[in-house]
Short mmCIF file of C-alpha atoms and ligand atoms in Angstrom, two decimals:
data_model
loop_
_atom_site.label_atom_id
_atom_site.label_comp_id
_atom_site.label_asym_id
_atom_site.label_seq_id
_atom_site.Cartn_x
_atom_site.Cartn_y
_atom_site.Cartn_z
CA UNK A 1 164.19 175.95 203.66
CA UNK A 2 163.48 172.61 205.65
CA UNK A 3 165.38 173.02 209.26
CA UNK A 4 167.93 170.31 210.08
CA UNK A 5 168.72 169.07 213.13
CA UNK A 6 171.87 168.03 213.67
CA UNK A 7 172.75 164.17 214.63
CA UNK A 8 175.84 162.85 215.93
CA UNK A 9 177.32 159.20 215.41
CA UNK A 10 180.18 158.01 217.43
CA UNK A 11 181.43 154.59 218.28
CA UNK A 12 178.19 154.17 220.43
CA UNK A 13 175.61 154.58 218.39
CA UNK A 14 176.48 154.30 214.70
CA UNK A 15 174.96 150.99 213.81
CA UNK A 16 171.88 153.18 213.92
CA UNK A 17 173.14 154.91 210.71
CA UNK A 18 170.44 154.22 208.29
CA UNK A 19 172.95 153.08 205.42
CA UNK A 20 175.38 150.97 207.28
CA UNK A 21 173.23 148.28 206.50
CA UNK A 22 174.81 148.42 203.16
CA UNK A 23 178.18 147.72 204.63
CA UNK A 24 179.86 144.24 205.13
CA UNK A 25 180.41 142.55 208.02
CA UNK A 26 184.02 143.18 208.07
CA UNK A 27 183.85 147.02 207.38
CA UNK A 28 181.30 147.45 210.45
CA UNK A 29 184.09 145.21 212.48
CA UNK A 30 186.69 147.45 211.38
CA UNK A 31 184.99 150.40 212.21
CA UNK A 32 184.88 149.43 215.92
CA UNK A 33 188.01 148.00 216.13
CA UNK A 34 189.92 150.95 214.45
CA UNK A 35 187.87 153.57 216.00
CA UNK A 36 189.29 152.71 219.38
CA UNK A 37 192.34 154.29 218.50
CA UNK A 38 191.40 156.60 216.28
CA UNK A 39 188.96 159.70 216.79
CA UNK A 40 185.38 158.64 215.33
CA UNK A 41 182.34 160.59 214.49
CA UNK A 42 180.12 161.55 212.08
CA UNK A 43 176.71 163.28 211.72
CA UNK A 44 173.59 162.75 209.43
CA UNK A 45 174.61 165.75 206.85
CA UNK A 46 178.20 163.80 205.91
CA UNK A 47 176.05 160.40 205.68
CA UNK A 48 172.96 161.76 203.72
CA UNK A 49 174.18 164.12 201.43
CA UNK A 50 177.93 163.48 200.93
CA UNK A 51 178.64 160.06 201.07
CA UNK A 52 177.97 157.72 197.94
CA UNK A 53 176.84 154.19 199.86
CA UNK A 54 177.10 152.47 196.66
CA UNK A 55 180.90 152.84 196.60
CA UNK A 56 181.97 151.91 199.83
CA UNK A 57 184.78 151.61 201.20
CA UNK A 58 186.30 153.65 198.34
CA UNK A 59 184.52 156.69 198.58
CA UNK A 60 186.70 159.46 199.34
CA UNK A 61 184.18 160.84 201.92
CA UNK A 62 183.52 157.91 203.87
CA UNK A 63 187.56 157.05 203.96
CA UNK A 64 187.62 161.04 205.22
CA UNK A 65 185.55 160.34 208.18
CA UNK A 66 185.24 156.27 208.99
CA UNK A 67 187.70 154.23 210.41
CA UNK A 68 189.11 151.45 207.97
CA UNK A 69 191.20 148.30 208.39
CA UNK A 70 194.07 149.43 206.73
CA UNK A 71 194.74 152.71 208.76
CA UNK A 72 195.94 150.67 211.87
CA UNK A 73 199.08 148.46 211.49
CA UNK A 74 198.12 144.60 211.39
CA UNK A 75 200.13 144.08 214.47
CA UNK A 76 197.63 147.02 216.17
CA UNK A 77 194.63 146.10 214.59
CA UNK A 78 195.02 142.30 216.06
CA UNK A 79 196.04 143.30 219.33
CA UNK A 80 193.06 145.47 219.61
CA UNK A 81 190.55 142.86 218.17
CA UNK A 82 191.83 140.06 220.76
CA UNK A 83 191.43 142.73 223.83
CA UNK A 84 187.54 143.80 222.62
CA UNK A 85 186.82 139.88 222.84
CA UNK A 86 188.87 138.91 225.81
CA UNK A 87 190.04 141.64 228.49
CA UNK A 88 188.32 144.04 230.82
CA UNK A 89 187.87 147.63 230.07
CA UNK A 90 190.95 148.83 232.32
CA UNK A 91 193.53 146.61 230.57
CA UNK A 92 191.83 147.76 227.15
CA UNK A 93 191.98 151.27 228.28
CA UNK A 94 195.84 151.20 229.19
CA UNK A 95 196.54 149.19 225.85
CA UNK A 96 194.67 152.03 223.30
CA UNK A 97 196.65 154.65 225.31
CA UNK A 98 199.89 152.78 224.37
CA UNK A 99 199.10 152.59 220.93
CA UNK A 100 198.09 156.19 220.63
CA UNK A 101 201.61 157.10 222.25
CA UNK A 102 203.59 154.98 219.32
CA UNK A 103 201.40 157.23 216.96
CA UNK A 104 203.10 160.55 217.67
CA UNK A 105 200.08 162.22 219.03
CA UNK A 106 202.05 165.35 218.91
CA UNK A 107 203.62 165.80 215.62
CA UNK A 108 206.05 168.83 214.96
CA UNK A 109 206.90 170.18 218.24
CA UNK A 110 203.34 171.67 218.73
CA UNK A 111 204.18 171.94 222.50
CA UNK A 112 207.05 174.22 221.85
CA UNK A 113 205.61 178.29 221.14
CA UNK A 114 203.47 178.46 223.72
CA UNK A 115 203.66 182.24 225.01
CA UNK A 116 203.87 183.53 228.57
CA UNK A 117 201.55 186.30 230.02
CA UNK A 118 202.46 187.26 233.61
CA UNK A 119 204.70 184.28 234.18
CA UNK A 120 201.78 182.27 233.25
CA UNK A 121 201.77 179.84 230.27
CA UNK A 122 198.75 180.12 227.90
CA UNK A 123 198.16 176.61 226.89
CA UNK A 124 195.37 177.66 224.65
CA UNK A 125 197.82 179.88 222.34
CA UNK A 126 200.74 179.17 220.03
CA UNK A 127 202.77 181.72 218.55
CA UNK A 128 205.18 180.45 216.02
CA UNK A 129 205.20 183.26 213.56
CA UNK A 130 205.53 186.45 214.26
CA UNK A 131 202.76 187.97 212.66
CA UNK A 132 200.10 185.30 213.66
CA UNK A 133 198.95 184.31 217.24
CA UNK A 134 196.92 180.67 217.07
CA UNK A 135 194.10 180.88 219.69
CA UNK A 136 192.16 177.65 220.42
CA UNK A 137 189.13 178.38 222.30
CA UNK A 138 188.51 175.49 225.29
CA UNK A 139 184.70 175.13 223.95
CA UNK A 140 186.10 174.44 220.42
CA UNK A 141 187.97 171.55 221.34
CA UNK A 142 185.36 169.51 218.40
CA UNK A 143 184.29 168.95 215.17
CA UNK A 144 180.98 168.55 213.68
CA UNK A 145 182.43 165.30 212.42
CA UNK A 146 185.95 163.63 212.81
CA UNK A 147 188.57 163.51 209.97
CA UNK A 148 190.51 160.19 209.99
CA UNK A 149 193.57 161.73 209.37
CA UNK A 150 193.39 164.39 211.86
CA UNK A 151 196.59 165.24 213.70
CA UNK A 152 194.82 166.77 216.73
CA UNK A 153 193.09 163.21 217.54
CA UNK A 154 194.51 163.62 220.97
CA UNK A 155 192.58 166.73 221.89
CA UNK A 156 189.18 164.48 220.78
CA UNK A 157 190.50 161.22 222.88
CA UNK A 158 190.54 162.08 226.61
CA UNK A 159 194.27 162.69 226.65
CA UNK A 160 193.95 165.85 228.92
CA UNK A 161 197.36 166.32 229.32
CA UNK A 162 198.26 167.27 225.94
CA UNK A 163 194.88 169.25 225.44
CA UNK A 164 195.54 173.02 224.45
CA UNK A 165 192.68 174.88 226.33
CA UNK A 166 192.02 177.77 227.81
CA UNK A 167 188.91 179.56 228.83
CA UNK A 168 190.35 183.06 229.81
CA UNK A 169 189.56 185.27 226.93
CA UNK A 170 190.98 187.42 229.38
CA UNK A 171 194.65 186.01 228.93
CA UNK A 172 194.42 186.17 225.15
CA UNK A 173 193.63 189.77 224.79
CA UNK A 174 196.68 190.51 227.46
CA UNK A 175 198.88 188.89 225.32
CA UNK A 176 198.24 190.56 222.51
CA UNK A 177 198.51 193.76 223.85
CA UNK A 178 202.15 192.52 224.88
CA UNK A 179 203.36 192.27 221.15
CA UNK A 180 202.39 194.72 218.71
CA UNK A 181 204.25 192.62 215.96
CA UNK A 182 200.93 190.54 215.96
CA UNK A 183 198.61 191.28 212.76
CA UNK A 184 196.50 188.15 213.00
CA UNK A 185 194.74 186.38 215.45
CA UNK A 186 193.89 182.86 214.04
CA UNK A 187 190.96 180.61 215.57
CA UNK A 188 191.21 177.41 215.21
CA UNK A 189 190.53 173.94 217.53
CA UNK A 190 189.33 171.51 216.71
CA UNK A 191 186.43 173.59 215.52
CA UNK A 192 185.71 176.84 216.77
CA UNK A 193 182.25 177.21 214.72
CA UNK A 194 181.36 174.21 217.26
CA UNK A 195 181.37 176.94 219.86
CA UNK A 196 178.46 179.70 220.52
CA UNK A 197 178.15 182.97 218.74
CA UNK A 198 178.18 184.32 222.25
CA UNK A 199 181.57 182.49 223.25
CA UNK A 200 183.18 183.67 219.70
CA UNK A 201 182.09 186.91 220.73
CA UNK A 202 183.47 187.22 223.87
CA UNK A 203 186.94 186.49 222.35
CA UNK A 204 186.52 188.89 219.21
CA UNK A 205 184.10 191.77 219.88
CA UNK A 206 187.23 193.21 222.76
CA UNK A 207 189.36 193.19 219.57
CA UNK A 208 187.40 195.26 217.94
CA UNK A 209 188.72 198.25 220.25
CA UNK A 210 190.85 200.89 219.56
CA UNK A 211 193.58 199.33 221.38
CA UNK A 212 193.89 196.66 219.32
CA UNK A 213 194.78 198.95 216.00
CA UNK A 214 197.49 196.19 215.47
CA UNK A 215 195.23 193.48 215.06
CA UNK A 216 194.25 193.78 211.19
CA UNK A 217 193.11 190.13 210.57
CA UNK A 218 190.70 187.94 212.56
CA UNK A 219 191.14 184.59 211.10
CA UNK A 220 189.01 181.44 211.86
CA UNK A 221 189.94 177.89 210.57
CA UNK A 222 187.17 175.60 210.19
CA UNK A 223 185.65 172.23 208.64
CA UNK A 224 182.03 173.35 208.96
CA UNK A 225 181.32 174.48 205.78
CA UNK A 226 182.41 170.84 204.55
CA UNK A 227 180.70 169.09 208.00
CA UNK A 228 177.93 171.03 209.08
CA UNK A 229 176.97 174.38 206.85
CA UNK A 230 173.80 174.39 208.60
CA UNK A 231 176.06 176.07 211.07
CA UNK A 232 175.35 179.16 208.80
CA UNK A 233 171.51 178.36 207.87
CA UNK A 234 169.45 176.91 210.31
CA UNK A 235 171.27 176.18 213.66
CA UNK A 236 169.55 178.67 216.45
CA UNK A 237 172.65 181.28 216.68
CA UNK A 238 173.43 181.29 213.06
CA UNK A 239 172.48 185.15 212.21
CA UNK A 240 174.28 185.74 215.34
CA UNK A 241 177.58 184.39 214.05
CA UNK A 242 177.44 186.02 211.16
CA UNK A 243 176.24 189.38 212.51
CA UNK A 244 179.63 188.94 214.52
CA UNK A 245 181.43 188.53 211.30
CA UNK A 246 180.09 191.66 209.95
CA UNK A 247 180.70 193.53 212.74
CA UNK A 248 184.61 192.93 212.27
CA UNK A 249 184.37 193.92 208.98
CA UNK A 250 182.17 197.27 210.11
CA UNK A 251 185.32 197.72 212.47
CA UNK A 252 187.73 198.05 209.52
CA UNK A 253 189.40 194.48 210.23
CA UNK A 254 189.25 191.68 207.47
CA UNK A 255 187.43 188.44 208.76
CA UNK A 256 189.28 185.84 206.84
CA UNK A 257 187.68 182.42 207.12
CA UNK A 258 189.72 179.55 206.42
CA UNK A 259 187.80 176.67 205.24
CA UNK A 260 188.96 173.10 205.29
CA UNK A 261 187.76 171.11 201.96
CA UNK A 262 189.06 167.78 201.05
CA UNK A 263 187.06 166.64 197.90
CA UNK A 264 185.09 168.72 195.30
CA UNK A 265 181.90 166.80 196.96
CA UNK A 266 182.08 169.09 199.79
CA UNK A 267 181.36 171.97 197.60
CA UNK A 268 178.13 170.11 195.88
CA UNK A 269 175.25 170.54 197.96
CA UNK A 270 173.01 173.49 197.86
CA UNK A 271 173.33 174.00 201.56
CA UNK A 272 177.26 174.27 201.29
CA UNK A 273 176.56 176.97 198.22
CA UNK A 274 174.18 179.01 200.63
CA UNK A 275 176.24 178.88 203.63
CA UNK A 276 178.98 180.11 201.35
CA UNK A 277 176.67 183.07 200.17
CA UNK A 278 175.87 184.02 203.68
CA UNK A 279 179.31 183.96 204.43
CA UNK A 280 180.48 186.13 201.77
CA UNK A 281 177.43 188.28 202.26
CA UNK A 282 179.14 189.82 205.75
CA UNK A 283 182.18 191.17 203.96
CA UNK A 284 184.43 187.90 204.94
CA UNK A 285 186.52 186.34 202.60
CA UNK A 286 186.78 182.55 202.23
CA UNK A 287 190.30 180.76 201.84
CA UNK A 288 190.70 177.30 201.52
CA UNK A 289 193.18 174.51 202.19
CA UNK A 290 194.00 170.99 202.37
CA UNK A 291 195.99 168.40 203.12
CA UNK A 292 196.89 166.17 200.04
CA UNK A 293 195.52 162.33 201.06
CA UNK A 294 196.01 159.32 199.38
CA UNK A 295 192.48 157.28 198.63
CA UNK A 296 190.93 161.02 199.06
CA UNK A 297 192.14 163.37 196.64
CA UNK A 298 195.87 162.11 195.49
CA UNK A 299 194.99 163.01 191.67
CA UNK A 300 195.20 166.16 190.01
CA UNK A 301 191.93 166.03 188.36
CA UNK A 302 190.46 166.14 191.88
CA UNK A 303 192.20 169.28 192.80
CA UNK A 304 191.74 171.00 189.44
CA UNK A 305 188.11 170.62 189.86
CA UNK A 306 188.16 171.57 193.51
CA UNK A 307 189.89 175.03 192.73
CA UNK A 308 187.99 175.64 189.76
CA UNK A 309 184.71 175.09 191.80
CA UNK A 310 186.17 177.07 194.61
CA UNK A 311 187.22 180.42 192.54
CA UNK A 312 183.92 179.86 190.71
CA UNK A 313 181.95 180.58 193.98
CA UNK A 314 184.56 183.27 195.32
CA UNK A 315 187.10 181.50 197.60
CA UNK A 316 190.65 181.71 197.32
CA UNK A 317 192.57 178.54 197.27
CA UNK A 318 195.22 179.08 199.65
CA UNK A 319 197.50 176.01 200.96
CA UNK A 320 198.27 172.31 200.15
CA UNK A 321 199.26 170.68 203.09
CA UNK A 322 201.62 167.29 202.85
CA UNK A 323 199.49 165.03 205.69
CA UNK A 324 201.57 165.08 208.83
CA UNK A 325 203.40 162.00 210.60
CA UNK A 326 200.78 161.14 212.91
CA UNK A 327 198.02 158.89 213.60
CA UNK A 328 197.10 157.36 210.17
CA UNK A 329 199.61 158.88 208.37
CA UNK A 330 201.19 155.32 206.78
CA UNK A 331 197.56 155.20 205.29
CA UNK A 332 197.28 158.81 203.69
CA UNK A 333 200.76 159.25 202.88
CA UNK A 334 202.01 160.52 199.30
CA UNK A 335 205.68 160.92 198.42
CA UNK A 336 206.89 164.31 198.59
CA UNK A 337 208.02 163.81 194.82
CA UNK A 338 204.59 162.69 193.57
CA UNK A 339 202.67 165.64 195.73
CA UNK A 340 204.63 168.40 193.90
CA UNK A 341 203.86 166.40 190.78
CA UNK A 342 200.01 166.75 191.53
CA UNK A 343 200.52 170.28 192.66
CA UNK A 344 202.00 171.00 189.46
CA UNK A 345 199.75 169.02 186.92
CA UNK A 346 196.90 170.72 188.75
CA UNK A 347 197.95 174.22 188.69
CA UNK A 348 199.11 173.94 184.97
CA UNK A 349 195.20 172.99 184.56
CA UNK A 350 193.62 175.83 186.03
CA UNK A 351 193.58 179.57 185.39
CA UNK A 352 195.44 182.28 186.75
CA UNK A 353 193.18 183.25 189.27
CA UNK A 354 193.45 179.72 191.05
CA UNK A 355 196.86 179.64 191.11
CA UNK A 356 196.82 181.42 194.60
CA UNK A 357 197.35 178.24 196.48
CA UNK A 358 201.08 177.50 197.50
CA UNK A 359 202.13 173.86 198.16
CA UNK A 360 202.82 171.02 199.16
CA UNK A 361 203.65 172.43 201.92
CA UNK A 362 204.55 170.76 205.22
CA UNK A 363 204.22 172.22 209.00
CA UNK A 364 207.27 171.20 209.94
CA UNK A 365 209.31 172.21 213.74
CA UNK A 366 211.28 174.78 212.12
CA UNK A 367 208.44 176.26 209.47
CA UNK A 368 206.48 175.81 206.92
CA UNK A 369 208.36 174.25 204.24
CA UNK A 370 206.96 173.97 200.73
CA UNK A 371 208.45 172.11 197.70
CA UNK A 372 208.77 174.47 194.74
CA UNK A 373 210.15 171.49 192.64
CA UNK A 374 212.52 169.11 191.25
CA UNK A 375 215.31 169.65 188.71
CA UNK A 376 219.23 168.70 188.24
CA UNK A 377 221.67 171.01 189.11
CA UNK A 378 225.41 170.28 187.96
CA UNK A 379 224.13 166.78 187.29
CA UNK A 380 222.70 165.86 190.73
CA UNK A 381 218.89 165.77 191.14
CA UNK A 382 217.34 168.15 193.90
CA UNK A 383 214.38 169.40 195.56
CA UNK A 384 214.16 172.75 195.88
CA UNK A 385 212.57 174.08 198.85
CA UNK A 386 211.43 177.32 201.02
CA UNK A 387 210.55 178.25 204.19
CA UNK A 388 206.78 179.88 203.55
CA UNK A 389 206.95 180.58 207.22
CA UNK A 390 209.75 180.14 209.56
CA UNK A 391 210.24 180.66 213.15
CA UNK A 392 212.93 182.86 212.34
CA UNK A 393 211.38 185.21 209.63
CA UNK A 394 214.57 186.17 208.13
CA UNK A 395 214.79 182.92 206.49
CA UNK A 396 211.41 183.09 204.97
CA UNK A 397 211.30 182.53 201.12
CA UNK A 398 215.45 181.66 200.59
CA UNK A 399 215.56 178.64 198.22
CA UNK A 400 217.38 175.79 199.51
CA UNK A 401 218.17 172.20 198.16
CA UNK A 402 217.92 168.83 199.12
CA UNK A 403 219.30 165.56 197.61
CA UNK A 404 215.94 164.14 195.40
CA UNK A 405 214.47 161.08 197.13
CA UNK A 406 211.47 159.45 195.73
CA UNK A 407 210.03 157.79 198.55
CA UNK A 408 211.00 160.67 201.33
CA UNK A 409 207.42 162.05 202.65
CA UNK A 410 208.60 164.59 205.44
CA UNK A 411 211.30 166.92 206.05
CA UNK A 412 213.27 164.91 208.28
CA UNK A 413 213.71 162.05 205.80
CA UNK A 414 215.59 164.28 203.69
CA UNK A 415 219.52 165.52 203.29
CA UNK A 416 220.99 168.36 202.09
CA UNK A 417 222.15 168.34 198.87
CA UNK A 418 225.64 169.09 197.22
CA UNK A 419 227.18 166.68 200.12
CA UNK A 420 226.41 169.20 202.77
CA UNK A 421 226.16 168.33 206.37
CA UNK A 422 223.37 170.83 207.06
CA UNK A 423 220.90 172.88 205.63
CA UNK A 424 221.28 176.38 205.88
CA UNK A 425 218.75 177.11 208.69
CA UNK A 426 220.58 174.41 210.82
CA UNK A 427 223.76 176.05 210.79
CA UNK A 428 224.79 177.46 214.48
CA UNK A 429 223.88 180.92 213.91
CA UNK A 430 220.82 180.44 212.80
CA UNK A 431 219.82 177.41 214.89
CA UNK A 432 218.99 179.27 217.94
CA UNK A 433 216.74 181.31 216.33
CA UNK A 434 215.20 178.55 214.24
CA UNK A 435 214.68 176.31 217.10
C1 PLP B 501 199.96 177.99 209.36
C2 PLP B 501 200.28 178.58 210.51
C3 PLP B 501 200.02 179.94 210.79
C4 PLP B 501 199.51 181.01 209.68
O1 PLP B 501 200.74 181.16 208.88
P1 PLP B 501 199.93 181.64 207.19
O2 PLP B 501 200.77 181.71 206.31
O3 PLP B 501 199.93 183.31 207.65
O4 PLP B 501 198.77 181.43 207.03
C5 PLP B 501 200.27 180.38 211.76
N1 PLP B 501 200.41 179.79 213.14
C6 PLP B 501 200.99 178.31 212.59
C7 PLP B 501 201.27 177.74 213.83
C8 PLP B 501 200.84 177.64 211.70
O5 PLP B 501 201.21 176.29 211.63
S1 SF4 B 502 187.98 169.27 211.19
FE1 SF4 B 502 190.24 169.64 211.20
S2 SF4 B 502 190.56 169.24 213.72
FE2 SF4 B 502 188.46 168.11 213.19
S3 SF4 B 502 188.94 166.55 212.58
FE3 SF4 B 502 189.21 167.18 210.75
S4 SF4 B 502 191.04 167.89 210.46
FE4 SF4 B 502 191.09 167.15 213.01
#
């Protein structure tokens, strides 16, 4: 196996990407302008092994990682373009900050759900659903490459006030001891696999002790298989990381690796197949998730191919998400009605063992809401919905109805069906628990 050395590209050096010469001047200028506002980082694996440079700018992996002109509004694009040419750095930075603030950098109340221990707020954690605590290792607040649709983009853009970060593994462990309802700890980011095995060990190994017997599942959310599979092959501490996964299994817990894959191309290289196999050999189970994104995967055939290939490789398709209302959403958004059709067509086209995926699901303030389908009830066309996860666990899985709307792209654009004033979870006696 060749040793693959990571080479990252950002706005500063992207003109050194060997294939960049095949882009038009307009596309190169757009990267520089849009990249001032949205996060931009790519690497030599993505550029050499995933992107088809004969298909620019429409190539899905190019669109997933490279800023494109249409990702900003015409007005904002022109503003940044003009300021770049004419103004001083301080003016530019301020204008960019203002544009970012318009783009809803902190959607769906992510700043709520921050737990407290010993009177101290744990900014590196979120505890929204009873069983699962999210932890954001401060060293993992980056990714091997950045997705242009990413809702965590403030974390990568130096907006430190919004950054969830916590160094003290100590506080994480203390908190987990205070609540025996928590069965799952989900490490997320950014990408926790950008940290070293040593750092991950300092968080995970103490959890293998008897006093944490209520913690059954150690979950790791990561895009590393898609963006840098060499993390598990040739990186310096690849073996050490895999050994840590093995220790979790040996301690009688489940290591659930939640892999983000947006397109079947990300499953096509020898490197990713080998990395998947090495992770599986530790006893870990890989589940997969992705948002539904226009220009990247808004066709049921793409999902059919992706899920079929995932199951063949031993991965379990888990979630299909609706893109969140942040950053470049208007570029990527797909109406809920169409999202459901894509989901349904894809599910109908695969065998039963690939029908484990739930979606399309919106991670909204009250919970994860799945669009179950469209139908007519007493002559009224409606969406049927349910909470897959809810802040108030009593409400999980109860079907409810919204008026059909072929343009709506998010829960807050829907109104209750049958002329009702509120959704059931908004009624007074429930709202206090649901938030
Ligand atoms: C999705 C999510 C989880 C995990 O939910 P599962 O359905 O168990 O995968 C936990 N916390 C938050 C805030 C989430 O959005
Ligand atoms: S890998 Fe995840 S956190 Fe990182 S840029 Fe992509 S969506 Fe955002």
